[in-house]
mmCIF file of C-alpha atoms in Angstrom:
data_model
loop_
_atom_site.group_PDB
_atom_site.id
_atom_site.type_symbol
_atom_site.label_atom_id
_atom_site.label_comp_id
_atom_site.label_asym_id
_atom_site.label_seq_id
_atom_site.Cartn_x
_atom_site.Cartn_y
_atom_site.Cartn_z
ATOM 1 C CA UNK A 1 118.787 31.740 156.675
ATOM 2 C CA UNK A 2 120.193 32.552 160.111
ATOM 3 C CA UNK A 3 123.744 32.657 158.738
ATOM 4 C CA UNK A 4 122.570 34.907 155.910
ATOM 5 C CA UNK A 5 120.775 37.146 158.422
ATOM 6 C CA UNK A 6 123.899 37.243 160.594
ATOM 7 C CA UNK A 7 126.040 38.068 157.563
ATOM 8 C CA UNK A 8 123.716 40.914 156.608
ATOM 9 C CA UNK A 9 123.728 42.174 160.190
ATOM 10 C CA UNK A 10 127.504 42.068 160.335
ATOM 11 C CA UNK A 11 127.801 43.768 156.946
ATOM 12 C CA UNK A 12 125.353 46.463 158.048
ATOM 13 C CA UNK A 13 127.277 46.800 161.306
ATOM 14 C CA UNK A 14 130.576 47.245 159.425
ATOM 15 C CA UNK A 15 128.975 49.740 157.037
ATOM 16 C CA UNK A 16 127.605 51.817 159.943
ATOM 17 C CA UNK A 17 130.974 51.646 161.725
ATOM 18 C CA UNK A 18 132.705 52.988 158.619
ATOM 19 C CA UNK A 19 130.097 55.758 158.335
ATOM 20 C CA UNK A 20 130.662 56.700 161.970
ATOM 21 C CA UNK A 21 134.434 56.838 161.421
ATOM 22 C CA UNK A 22 133.966 58.927 158.274
ATOM 23 C CA UNK A 23 131.575 61.313 160.055
ATOM 24 C CA UNK A 24 134.036 61.700 162.916
ATOM 25 C CA UNK A 25 136.857 62.503 160.495
ATOM 26 C CA UNK A 26 134.716 65.018 158.620
ATOM 27 C CA UNK A 27 133.592 66.590 161.873
ATOM 28 C CA UNK A 28 137.183 66.917 163.087
ATOM 29 C CA UNK A 29 138.270 68.442 159.776
ATOM 30 C CA UNK A 30 135.381 70.972 159.808
ATOM 31 C CA UNK A 31 136.088 71.897 163.414
ATOM 32 C CA UNK A 32 139.773 72.492 162.647
ATOM 33 C CA UNK A 33 138.960 74.562 159.544
ATOM 34 C CA UNK A 34 136.403 76.740 161.319
ATOM 35 C CA UNK A 35 138.688 77.263 164.300
ATOM 36 C CA UNK A 36 141.563 78.234 162.002
ATOM 37 C CA UNK A 37 139.379 80.727 160.042
ATOM 38 C CA UNK A 38 137.986 82.220 163.237
ATOM 39 C CA UNK A 39 141.491 82.540 164.745
ATOM 40 C CA UNK A 40 142.823 84.205 161.565
ATOM 41 C CA UNK A 41 139.929 86.672 161.508
ATOM 42 C CA UNK A 42 140.340 87.452 165.197
ATOM 43 C CA UNK A 43 144.071 88.085 164.626
ATOM 44 C CA UNK A 44 143.269 90.436 161.724
ATOM 45 C CA UNK A 45 140.684 92.285 163.820
ATOM 46 C CA UNK A 46 143.122 92.593 166.737
ATOM 47 C CA UNK A 47 145.831 93.940 164.432
ATOM 48 C CA UNK A 48 143.417 96.490 162.944
ATOM 49 C CA UNK A 49 142.356 97.526 166.436
ATOM 50 C CA UNK A 50 146.009 98.120 167.319
ATOM 51 C CA UNK A 51 146.596 100.112 164.136
ATOM 52 C CA UNK A 52 143.434 102.088 164.719
ATOM 53 C CA UNK A 53 144.339 102.883 168.329
ATOM 54 C CA UNK A 54 147.849 103.869 167.256
ATOM 55 C CA UNK A 55 146.466 106.032 164.466
ATOM 56 C CA UNK A 56 143.987 107.735 166.798
ATOM 57 C CA UNK A 57 146.711 108.404 169.347
ATOM 58 C CA UNK A 58 149.115 109.700 166.710
ATOM 59 C CA UNK A 59 146.524 111.821 164.941
ATOM 60 C CA UNK A 60 145.266 113.299 168.203
ATOM 61 C CA UNK A 61 148.824 114.216 169.170
ATOM 62 C CA UNK A 62 149.411 115.770 165.773
ATOM 63 C CA UNK A 63 146.259 117.864 166.041
ATOM 64 C CA UNK A 64 147.243 119.145 169.467
ATOM 65 C CA UNK A 65 150.768 120.010 168.286
ATOM 66 C CA UNK A 66 149.430 121.795 165.247
ATOM 67 C CA UNK A 67 147.043 123.878 167.341
ATOM 68 C CA UNK A 68 149.737 124.804 169.873
ATOM 69 C CA UNK A 69 152.584 125.618 167.449
ATOM 70 C CA UNK A 70 150.866 126.957 164.359
ATOM 71 C CA UNK A 71 148.010 129.115 165.530
ATOM 72 C CA UNK A 72 148.789 131.532 162.683
ATOM 73 C CA UNK A 73 148.114 128.820 160.146
ATOM 74 C CA UNK A 74 144.667 127.982 161.445
ATOM 75 C CA UNK A 75 143.263 127.395 157.964
ATOM 76 C CA UNK A 76 145.897 124.730 157.271
ATOM 77 C CA UNK A 77 145.272 123.244 160.681
ATOM 78 C CA UNK A 78 141.557 123.046 160.067
ATOM 79 C CA UNK A 79 142.179 121.288 156.758
ATOM 80 C CA UNK A 80 144.482 118.784 158.439
ATOM 81 C CA UNK A 81 141.960 118.248 161.199
ATOM 82 C CA UNK A 82 139.297 117.638 158.554
ATOM 83 C CA UNK A 83 141.549 115.148 156.768
ATOM 84 C CA UNK A 84 142.302 113.359 159.998
ATOM 85 C CA UNK A 85 138.625 113.395 160.919
ATOM 86 C CA UNK A 86 137.730 111.934 157.541
ATOM 87 C CA UNK A 87 140.409 109.296 157.968
ATOM 88 C CA UNK A 88 139.146 108.622 161.455
ATOM 89 C CA UNK A 89 135.594 108.375 160.121
ATOM 90 C CA UNK A 90 136.704 105.891 157.463
ATOM 91 C CA UNK A 91 138.600 103.849 160.029
ATOM 92 C CA UNK A 92 135.584 103.908 162.353
ATOM 93 C CA UNK A 93 133.420 102.645 159.517
ATOM 94 C CA UNK A 94 135.998 99.934 158.798
ATOM 95 C CA UNK A 95 136.154 99.070 162.501
ATOM 96 C CA UNK A 96 132.361 98.843 162.657
ATOM 97 C CA UNK A 97 132.420 96.640 159.593
ATOM 98 C CA UNK A 98 135.031 94.433 161.249
ATOM 99 C CA UNK A 99 132.929 94.285 164.390
ATOM 100 C CA UNK A 100 129.982 93.242 162.265
ATOM 101 C CA UNK A 101 132.184 90.582 160.638
ATOM 102 C CA UNK A 102 133.281 89.419 164.080
ATOM 103 C CA UNK A 103 129.632 89.146 165.161
ATOM 104 C CA UNK A 104 128.874 87.186 161.994
ATOM 105 C CA UNK A 105 131.813 84.877 162.697
ATOM 106 C CA UNK A 106 130.549 84.437 166.241
ATOM 107 C CA UNK A 107 127.139 83.492 164.854
ATOM 108 C CA UNK A 108 128.814 81.139 162.389
ATOM 109 C CA UNK A 109 130.788 79.640 165.257
ATOM 110 C CA UNK A 110 127.564 79.072 167.193
ATOM 111 C CA UNK A 111 126.059 77.355 164.154
ATOM 112 C CA UNK A 112 129.185 75.217 163.843
ATOM 113 C CA UNK A 113 128.980 74.307 167.510
ATOM 114 C CA UNK A 114 125.328 73.347 166.999
ATOM 115 C CA UNK A 115 126.283 71.229 163.972
ATOM 116 C CA UNK A 116 129.062 69.622 165.980
ATOM 117 C CA UNK A 117 126.579 68.867 168.773
ATOM 118 C CA UNK A 118 124.059 67.437 166.291
ATOM 119 C CA UNK A 119 126.771 65.348 164.621
ATOM 120 C CA UNK A 120 127.856 64.040 168.001
ATOM 121 C CA UNK A 121 124.235 63.102 168.710
ATOM 122 C CA UNK A 122 124.075 61.303 165.355
ATOM 123 C CA UNK A 123 127.300 59.498 166.155
ATOM 124 C CA UNK A 124 125.892 58.437 169.509
ATOM 125 C CA UNK A 125 122.647 57.285 167.874
ATOM 126 C CA UNK A 126 124.612 55.329 165.263
ATOM 127 C CA UNK A 127 126.721 53.772 167.988
ATOM 128 C CA UNK A 128 123.516 52.724 169.796
ATOM 129 C CA UNK A 129 122.124 51.268 166.577
ATOM 130 C CA UNK A 130 125.361 49.361 166.033
ATOM 131 C CA UNK A 131 125.134 47.962 169.555
ATOM 132 C CA UNK A 132 121.512 46.973 168.947
ATOM 133 C CA UNK A 133 122.486 45.213 165.714
ATOM 134 C CA UNK A 134 125.359 43.471 167.470
ATOM 135 C CA UNK A 135 122.991 42.347 170.230
ATOM 136 C CA UNK A 136 120.365 41.154 167.711
ATOM 137 C CA UNK A 137 123.051 39.319 165.720
ATOM 138 C CA UNK A 138 124.318 37.696 168.906
ATOM 139 C CA UNK A 139 120.792 36.621 169.832
ATOM 140 C CA UNK A 140 120.290 35.176 166.346
ATOM 141 C CA UNK A 141 123.624 33.370 166.615
ATOM 142 C CA UNK A 142 122.558 31.884 169.942
ATOM 143 C CA UNK A 143 119.266 30.696 168.413
ATOM 144 C CA UNK A 144 121.191 29.263 165.479
ATOM 145 C CA UNK A 145 123.608 27.487 167.832
ATOM 146 C CA UNK A 146 120.659 26.070 169.806
ATOM 147 C CA UNK A 147 119.055 24.905 166.555
ATOM 148 C CA UNK A 148 122.306 23.201 165.526
ATOM 149 C CA UNK A 149 122.575 21.580 168.953
ATOM 150 C CA UNK A 150 118.978 20.325 168.690
ATOM 151 C CA UNK A 151 119.709 18.948 165.203
ATOM 152 C CA UNK A 152 122.838 17.202 166.513
ATOM 153 C CA UNK A 153 120.822 15.635 169.304
ATOM 154 C CA UNK A 154 118.126 14.518 166.840
ATOM 155 C CA UNK A 155 120.809 13.154 164.501
ATOM 156 C CA UNK A 156 122.359 11.254 167.423
ATOM 157 C CA UNK A 157 118.968 9.687 168.153
ATOM 158 C CA UNK A 158 118.557 8.721 164.481
ATOM 159 C CA UNK A 159 121.996 7.049 164.512
ATOM 160 C CA UNK A 160 121.098 5.179 167.672
ATOM 161 C CA UNK A 161 117.802 3.987 166.129
ATOM 162 C CA UNK A 162 119.567 3.025 162.926
ATOM 163 C CA UNK A 163 122.161 1.083 164.909
ATOM 164 C CA UNK A 164 119.409 -0.613 166.907
ATOM 165 C CA UNK A 165 117.586 -1.556 163.662
ATOM 166 C CA UNK A 166 120.783 -3.009 162.197
ATOM 167 C CA UNK A 167 121.373 -5.040 165.372
ATOM 168 C CA UNK A 168 117.807 -6.366 165.217
ATOM 169 C CA UNK A 169 118.235 -7.499 161.630
#
């Protein structure tokens, strides 16, 4: 019974160890994937910011040049300014959307960090449980060893008595 109990404890211990290893691998994979997605999105946002800033600078310069050099064509200038303003408005909307996406990704990152923390806690709890099982199995093994030792001693006494009985006969 003790050997069976120890075997079950060891099997449970090995099963939990494999689960811990699997959870660690999954956690590492999820962390790498989320970091990669976040980095890619941040790179895209940075690139759009650069394009937007460049566009704003260029369009502002164009507007100023048009006003200075073509005052006679004010109607055309106004139309170009309107076009640029519309473009700017669209880019601002896109930038705001990207900022919203960045905030969402930040929130997602926080959730991931929380999941990572919770998974680490689970790993620590599983490691504690494994240690407890190891300790319990060791205690059971010690009891089993003591029981075997007691049985050996009792068997030694039986042999001695048997030998004494044979000598008396």
